[in-house]
């Protein structure tokens, strides 16, 4: 399934129809389907691009380091690197976070890079912060992408995209963090005929934590993100992949019963033929 969020109740019928169509198209072709939909209804481009989560793309900045691109670090046709704070390609007057938020952004990228190495062992991570209305409120997104090749016996591949969007409301005593997490997963195997599994899962959570310093925001967001990812991984493993295993297990069981029935029929036929042959032999 393709889950979308951020659509207002006042969305027009054309936008609702477009989103309804996207839910029914194969998740593995979400980028191609979205491009075709934008060709049909270019006036919905801004709404669709800001509403539908797409698989993350990678880019290299001037330092040669990879970073992930999305709508949250885009300004026109350029994307801001979370490592250098510069746009690629370079543009004048690109939107950037304030000095305070940039300090938190740097700390977050360092922390989540360690998190990526510990949990994913490889891949790319990026974190971006921006101001909300108000003097101290802010929003952020934390992105992870991992590509896997040579799955199974070397004939499969897979991809994991995780998008975590935070909205932080800073109060006098505590900061309320609202988290919306989306995980997109795709697996392709070709060991016994090509099989594709793809889909996305979205969950939300909200917590109020004390944040006295900049690093406290990173710690609070990190704990909330880690807890959310663990829950979503468990859901994917035990619910969704569990159901797939159950379906394939029933298919194998059905095939096994059929083979067993054929074997028993052949055995009975051989037994009957031998008995008939013995009965036909003359007694000595």
Short mmCIF file of C-alpha atoms in Angstrom, two decimals:
data_model
loop_
_atom_site.label_atom_id
_atom_site.label_comp_id
_atom_site.label_asym_id
_atom_site.label_seq_id
_atom_site.Cartn_x
_atom_site.Cartn_y
_atom_site.Cartn_z
CA UNK A 1 0.00 0.00 0.00
CA UNK A 2 1.00 3.62 -0.51
CA UNK A 3 0.17 5.81 2.45
CA UNK A 4 -0.07 9.58 2.12
CA UNK A 5 -0.28 12.22 4.79
CA UNK A 6 -0.65 15.96 4.97
CA UNK A 7 -3.75 16.19 2.77
CA UNK A 8 -6.29 18.64 4.10
CA UNK A 9 -9.98 17.81 4.31
CA UNK A 10 -10.60 20.66 1.88
CA UNK A 11 -8.58 19.01 -0.91
CA UNK A 12 -10.26 19.20 -4.29
CA UNK A 13 -11.87 16.18 -5.95
CA UNK A 14 -9.14 16.05 -8.59
CA UNK A 15 -6.42 15.78 -5.95
CA UNK A 16 -8.39 13.16 -4.02
CA UNK A 17 -8.86 11.14 -7.21
CA UNK A 18 -5.14 11.39 -7.99
CA UNK A 19 -4.18 10.17 -4.51
CA UNK A 20 -6.75 7.39 -4.70
CA UNK A 21 -5.25 6.28 -8.00
CA UNK A 22 -1.73 6.28 -6.54
CA UNK A 23 -2.88 3.94 -3.76
CA UNK A 24 -3.96 1.38 -6.36
CA UNK A 25 -0.81 1.45 -8.49
CA UNK A 26 2.18 -0.85 -7.80
CA UNK A 27 4.39 0.61 -5.01
CA UNK A 28 7.50 -0.56 -6.88
CA UNK A 29 6.67 1.89 -9.69
CA UNK A 30 5.70 4.88 -7.56
CA UNK A 31 8.20 7.22 -9.24
CA UNK A 32 7.08 6.31 -12.77
CA UNK A 33 3.41 6.48 -11.77
CA UNK A 34 3.86 9.89 -10.17
CA UNK A 35 5.67 11.22 -13.24
CA UNK A 36 2.84 10.01 -15.50
CA UNK A 37 0.27 11.56 -13.17
CA UNK A 38 2.09 14.91 -13.24
CA UNK A 39 2.02 14.82 -17.04
CA UNK A 40 -1.75 14.35 -16.91
CA UNK A 41 -2.38 16.99 -14.22
CA UNK A 42 0.58 19.42 -13.99
CA UNK A 43 -1.54 21.85 -11.92
CA UNK A 44 -1.40 19.32 -9.05
CA UNK A 45 2.40 19.12 -9.08
CA UNK A 46 3.01 21.02 -5.84
CA UNK A 47 0.30 19.18 -3.90
CA UNK A 48 1.32 15.74 -5.16
CA UNK A 49 5.05 16.23 -4.62
CA UNK A 50 4.51 17.47 -1.06
CA UNK A 51 1.98 14.75 -0.20
CA UNK A 52 3.29 11.51 -1.72
CA UNK A 53 6.44 9.99 -0.23
CA UNK A 54 8.88 8.83 -2.87
CA UNK A 55 11.97 6.60 -2.65
CA UNK A 56 14.98 8.69 -1.64
CA UNK A 57 17.62 9.71 -4.17
CA UNK A 58 21.32 10.31 -3.52
CA UNK A 59 23.58 13.16 -4.60
CA UNK A 60 27.19 14.22 -3.93
CA UNK A 61 28.17 17.63 -2.61
CA UNK A 62 31.32 19.66 -3.26
CA UNK A 63 33.22 17.66 -0.61
CA UNK A 64 32.41 14.40 -2.41
CA UNK A 65 30.13 13.10 0.34
CA UNK A 66 26.74 11.58 -0.45
CA UNK A 67 23.56 13.10 0.93
CA UNK A 68 19.87 12.31 0.46
CA UNK A 69 17.55 14.65 -1.37
CA UNK A 70 13.86 15.26 -0.80
CA UNK A 71 11.34 18.09 -0.85
CA UNK A 72 12.59 19.37 2.52
CA UNK A 73 16.09 20.33 1.31
CA UNK A 74 15.04 21.50 -2.16
CA UNK A 75 15.02 25.07 -3.41
CA UNK A 76 13.96 25.16 -7.05
CA UNK A 77 16.10 22.60 -8.87
CA UNK A 78 18.90 22.65 -6.28
CA UNK A 79 19.31 20.59 -3.11
CA UNK A 80 21.12 21.60 0.09
CA UNK A 81 23.74 19.23 1.49
CA UNK A 82 23.39 18.45 5.18
CA UNK A 83 27.19 18.22 5.44
CA UNK A 84 28.37 21.43 3.76
CA UNK A 85 25.16 23.51 4.07
CA UNK A 86 25.63 24.45 0.40
CA UNK A 87 23.27 23.90 -2.52
CA UNK A 88 24.06 21.57 -5.43
CA UNK A 89 24.17 23.08 -7.97
CA UNK A 90 25.09 26.39 -6.29
CA UNK A 91 22.36 29.04 -6.18
CA UNK A 92 22.09 32.54 -4.75
CA UNK A 93 19.92 33.22 -1.72
CA UNK A 94 18.99 29.59 -1.13
CA UNK A 95 16.85 28.92 1.93
CA UNK A 96 18.97 27.83 4.91
CA UNK A 97 18.29 27.25 8.61
CA UNK A 98 19.19 29.85 11.21
CA UNK A 99 22.52 29.64 13.03
CA UNK A 100 20.80 28.00 16.03
CA UNK A 101 19.06 25.38 13.93
CA UNK A 102 22.17 24.74 11.88
CA UNK A 103 24.02 23.95 15.11
CA UNK A 104 21.32 21.39 16.01
CA UNK A 105 21.38 20.08 12.43
CA UNK A 106 25.12 19.42 12.57
CA UNK A 107 24.75 17.56 15.88
CA UNK A 108 21.83 15.55 14.49
CA UNK A 109 23.72 14.50 11.37
CA UNK A 110 26.67 13.33 13.44
CA UNK A 111 24.41 11.37 15.81
CA UNK A 112 22.25 9.77 13.12
CA UNK A 113 25.30 8.86 11.06
CA UNK A 114 26.46 6.77 14.03
CA UNK A 115 22.92 5.36 14.37
CA UNK A 116 22.97 4.42 10.66
CA UNK A 117 26.29 2.63 11.04
CA UNK A 118 25.10 0.66 14.07
CA UNK A 119 21.66 -0.33 12.76
CA UNK A 120 22.12 -0.44 8.99
CA UNK A 121 25.92 -1.07 8.74
CA UNK A 122 25.92 0.79 5.41
CA UNK A 123 23.78 3.19 3.41
CA UNK A 124 23.30 6.96 3.61
CA UNK A 125 21.66 9.20 6.21
CA UNK A 126 20.74 12.89 6.20
CA UNK A 127 18.97 15.26 8.60
CA UNK A 128 17.49 18.67 7.75
CA UNK A 129 15.99 21.35 10.00
CA UNK A 130 13.86 24.39 9.22
CA UNK A 131 11.92 27.04 11.13
CA UNK A 132 8.20 26.99 11.79
CA UNK A 133 5.96 29.92 12.65
CA UNK A 134 7.09 31.25 16.01
CA UNK A 135 10.41 32.21 17.50
CA UNK A 136 11.59 28.77 18.68
CA UNK A 137 9.39 26.11 17.06
CA UNK A 138 11.02 24.04 14.34
CA UNK A 139 10.63 20.99 12.11
CA UNK A 140 13.11 18.41 10.93
CA UNK A 141 13.37 15.33 8.77
CA UNK A 142 15.75 12.42 9.25
CA UNK A 143 16.32 10.19 6.22
CA UNK A 144 17.89 6.75 5.79
CA UNK A 145 18.48 4.74 2.65
CA UNK A 146 20.08 1.35 2.29
CA UNK A 147 20.52 -0.66 -0.90
CA UNK A 148 21.16 -4.39 -0.71
CA UNK A 149 22.40 -6.57 -3.55
CA UNK A 150 23.13 -10.27 -3.94
CA UNK A 151 20.25 -11.34 -1.68
CA UNK A 152 19.63 -15.02 -1.25
CA UNK A 153 21.88 -16.86 -3.69
CA UNK A 154 23.10 -13.73 -5.40
CA UNK A 155 20.12 -13.17 -7.67
CA UNK A 156 18.10 -10.70 -5.63
CA UNK A 157 18.19 -7.10 -4.51
CA UNK A 158 16.41 -4.92 -2.02
CA UNK A 159 16.03 -1.35 -0.82
CA UNK A 160 15.00 0.33 2.43
CA UNK A 161 13.93 3.99 2.58
CA UNK A 162 12.99 5.56 5.91
CA UNK A 163 11.59 9.10 6.26
CA UNK A 164 11.05 10.55 9.73
CA UNK A 165 9.49 14.02 9.94
CA UNK A 166 9.45 15.86 13.28
CA UNK A 167 7.40 18.86 14.33
CA UNK A 168 8.71 20.40 17.56
CA UNK A 169 6.61 22.80 19.65
CA UNK A 170 8.85 24.35 22.28
CA UNK A 171 7.07 25.20 25.56
CA UNK A 172 8.17 26.72 28.83
CA UNK A 173 8.81 23.40 30.54
CA UNK A 174 8.78 20.76 27.82
CA UNK A 175 9.02 20.40 24.05
CA UNK A 176 6.34 18.37 22.26
CA UNK A 177 7.73 16.29 19.41
CA UNK A 178 5.25 14.98 16.85
CA UNK A 179 6.81 12.31 14.64
CA UNK A 180 5.49 10.94 11.34
CA UNK A 181 7.52 7.99 10.07
CA UNK A 182 7.28 6.28 6.70
CA UNK A 183 9.23 3.19 5.69
CA UNK A 184 9.32 2.05 2.07
CA UNK A 185 10.64 -1.43 1.37
CA UNK A 186 11.16 -3.32 -1.86
CA UNK A 187 12.62 -6.79 -2.43
CA UNK A 188 13.16 -8.62 -5.72
CA UNK A 189 14.27 -12.24 -5.98
CA UNK A 190 14.78 -14.40 -9.05
CA UNK A 191 15.83 -17.77 -7.66
CA UNK A 192 12.68 -19.65 -8.74
CA UNK A 193 10.96 -17.17 -10.99
CA UNK A 194 10.93 -13.43 -10.35
CA UNK A 195 9.08 -12.31 -7.25
CA UNK A 196 8.64 -8.69 -6.13
CA UNK A 197 7.49 -7.47 -2.73
CA UNK A 198 7.06 -3.73 -2.23
CA UNK A 199 5.08 -1.42 -0.02
CA UNK A 200 5.19 1.32 2.58
CA UNK A 201 4.11 1.75 6.17
CA UNK A 202 3.36 5.01 8.01
CA UNK A 203 3.03 5.55 11.76
CA UNK A 204 2.80 8.58 14.07
CA UNK A 205 3.79 9.25 17.65
CA UNK A 206 3.92 12.23 20.00
CA UNK A 207 6.05 12.82 23.09
CA UNK A 208 6.76 15.68 25.49
CA UNK A 209 10.36 15.90 26.72
CA UNK A 210 12.58 18.37 28.55
CA UNK A 211 15.13 20.10 26.29
CA UNK A 212 17.38 22.66 27.98
CA UNK A 213 20.21 22.58 25.43
CA UNK A 214 20.57 22.06 21.69
CA UNK A 215 21.92 18.53 22.16
CA UNK A 216 18.83 17.65 24.25
CA UNK A 217 16.67 18.04 21.14
CA UNK A 218 18.88 15.55 19.28
CA UNK A 219 18.78 13.08 22.17
CA UNK A 220 14.99 13.31 22.50
CA UNK A 221 14.43 12.94 18.76
CA UNK A 222 16.90 10.08 18.55
CA UNK A 223 15.18 8.05 21.27
CA UNK A 224 11.75 8.63 19.73
CA UNK A 225 12.98 7.71 16.25
CA UNK A 226 14.74 4.57 17.47
CA UNK A 227 11.62 3.40 19.31
CA UNK A 228 9.47 4.06 16.26
CA UNK A 229 11.79 2.21 13.87
CA UNK A 230 11.93 -0.83 16.14
CA UNK A 231 8.12 -0.97 16.29
CA UNK A 232 7.80 -0.61 12.53
CA UNK A 233 10.45 -3.25 11.87
CA UNK A 234 8.62 -5.66 14.14
CA UNK A 235 5.38 -4.92 12.30
CA UNK A 236 7.03 -5.55 8.93
CA UNK A 237 8.68 -8.77 10.06
CA UNK A 238 5.90 -10.38 12.08
CA UNK A 239 2.78 -9.05 10.37
CA UNK A 240 3.55 -8.37 6.72
CA UNK A 241 6.38 -10.81 6.04
CA UNK A 242 4.71 -13.29 8.37
CA UNK A 243 1.63 -13.20 6.15
CA UNK A 244 3.75 -13.69 3.02
CA UNK A 245 5.45 -16.70 4.61
CA UNK A 246 2.07 -18.11 5.59
CA UNK A 247 0.76 -17.79 2.04
CA UNK A 248 3.82 -19.45 0.52
CA UNK A 249 3.74 -22.10 3.24
CA UNK A 250 0.17 -22.98 2.31
CA UNK A 251 1.15 -23.13 -1.35
CA UNK A 252 3.97 -25.54 -0.59
CA UNK A 253 1.69 -27.60 1.65
CA UNK A 254 -0.92 -27.82 -1.12
CA UNK A 255 1.71 -28.92 -3.61
CA UNK A 256 3.10 -31.38 -1.07
CA UNK A 257 -0.32 -32.96 -0.50
CA UNK A 258 -0.82 -33.33 -4.22
CA UNK A 259 2.55 -35.02 -4.65
CA UNK A 260 1.84 -37.26 -1.66
CA UNK A 261 -1.53 -38.28 -3.12
CA UNK A 262 0.07 -39.10 -6.47
CA UNK A 263 2.73 -41.16 -4.71
CA UNK A 264 0.11 -43.13 -2.77
CA UNK A 265 -1.93 -43.77 -5.94
CA UNK A 266 1.17 -45.02 -7.74
CA UNK A 267 2.06 -47.23 -4.77
CA UNK A 268 -1.45 -48.67 -4.68
CA UNK A 269 -1.33 -49.28 -8.41
CA UNK A 270 1.98 -51.11 -8.16
CA UNK A 271 0.70 -53.20 -5.26
CA UNK A 272 -2.43 -54.14 -7.21
CA UNK A 273 -0.40 -55.02 -10.30
CA UNK A 274 1.97 -57.25 -8.33
CA UNK A 275 -0.94 -58.97 -6.62
CA UNK A 276 -2.62 -59.59 -9.97
CA UNK A 277 0.61 -60.95 -11.42
CA UNK A 278 1.10 -63.33 -8.53
CA UNK A 279 -2.49 -64.51 -8.80
CA UNK A 280 -2.01 -65.26 -12.48
CA UNK A 281 1.12 -67.39 -11.92
CA UNK A 282 0.46 -71.21 -11.86
CA UNK A 283 1.01 -72.97 -8.58
CA UNK A 284 3.93 -75.41 -8.44
#
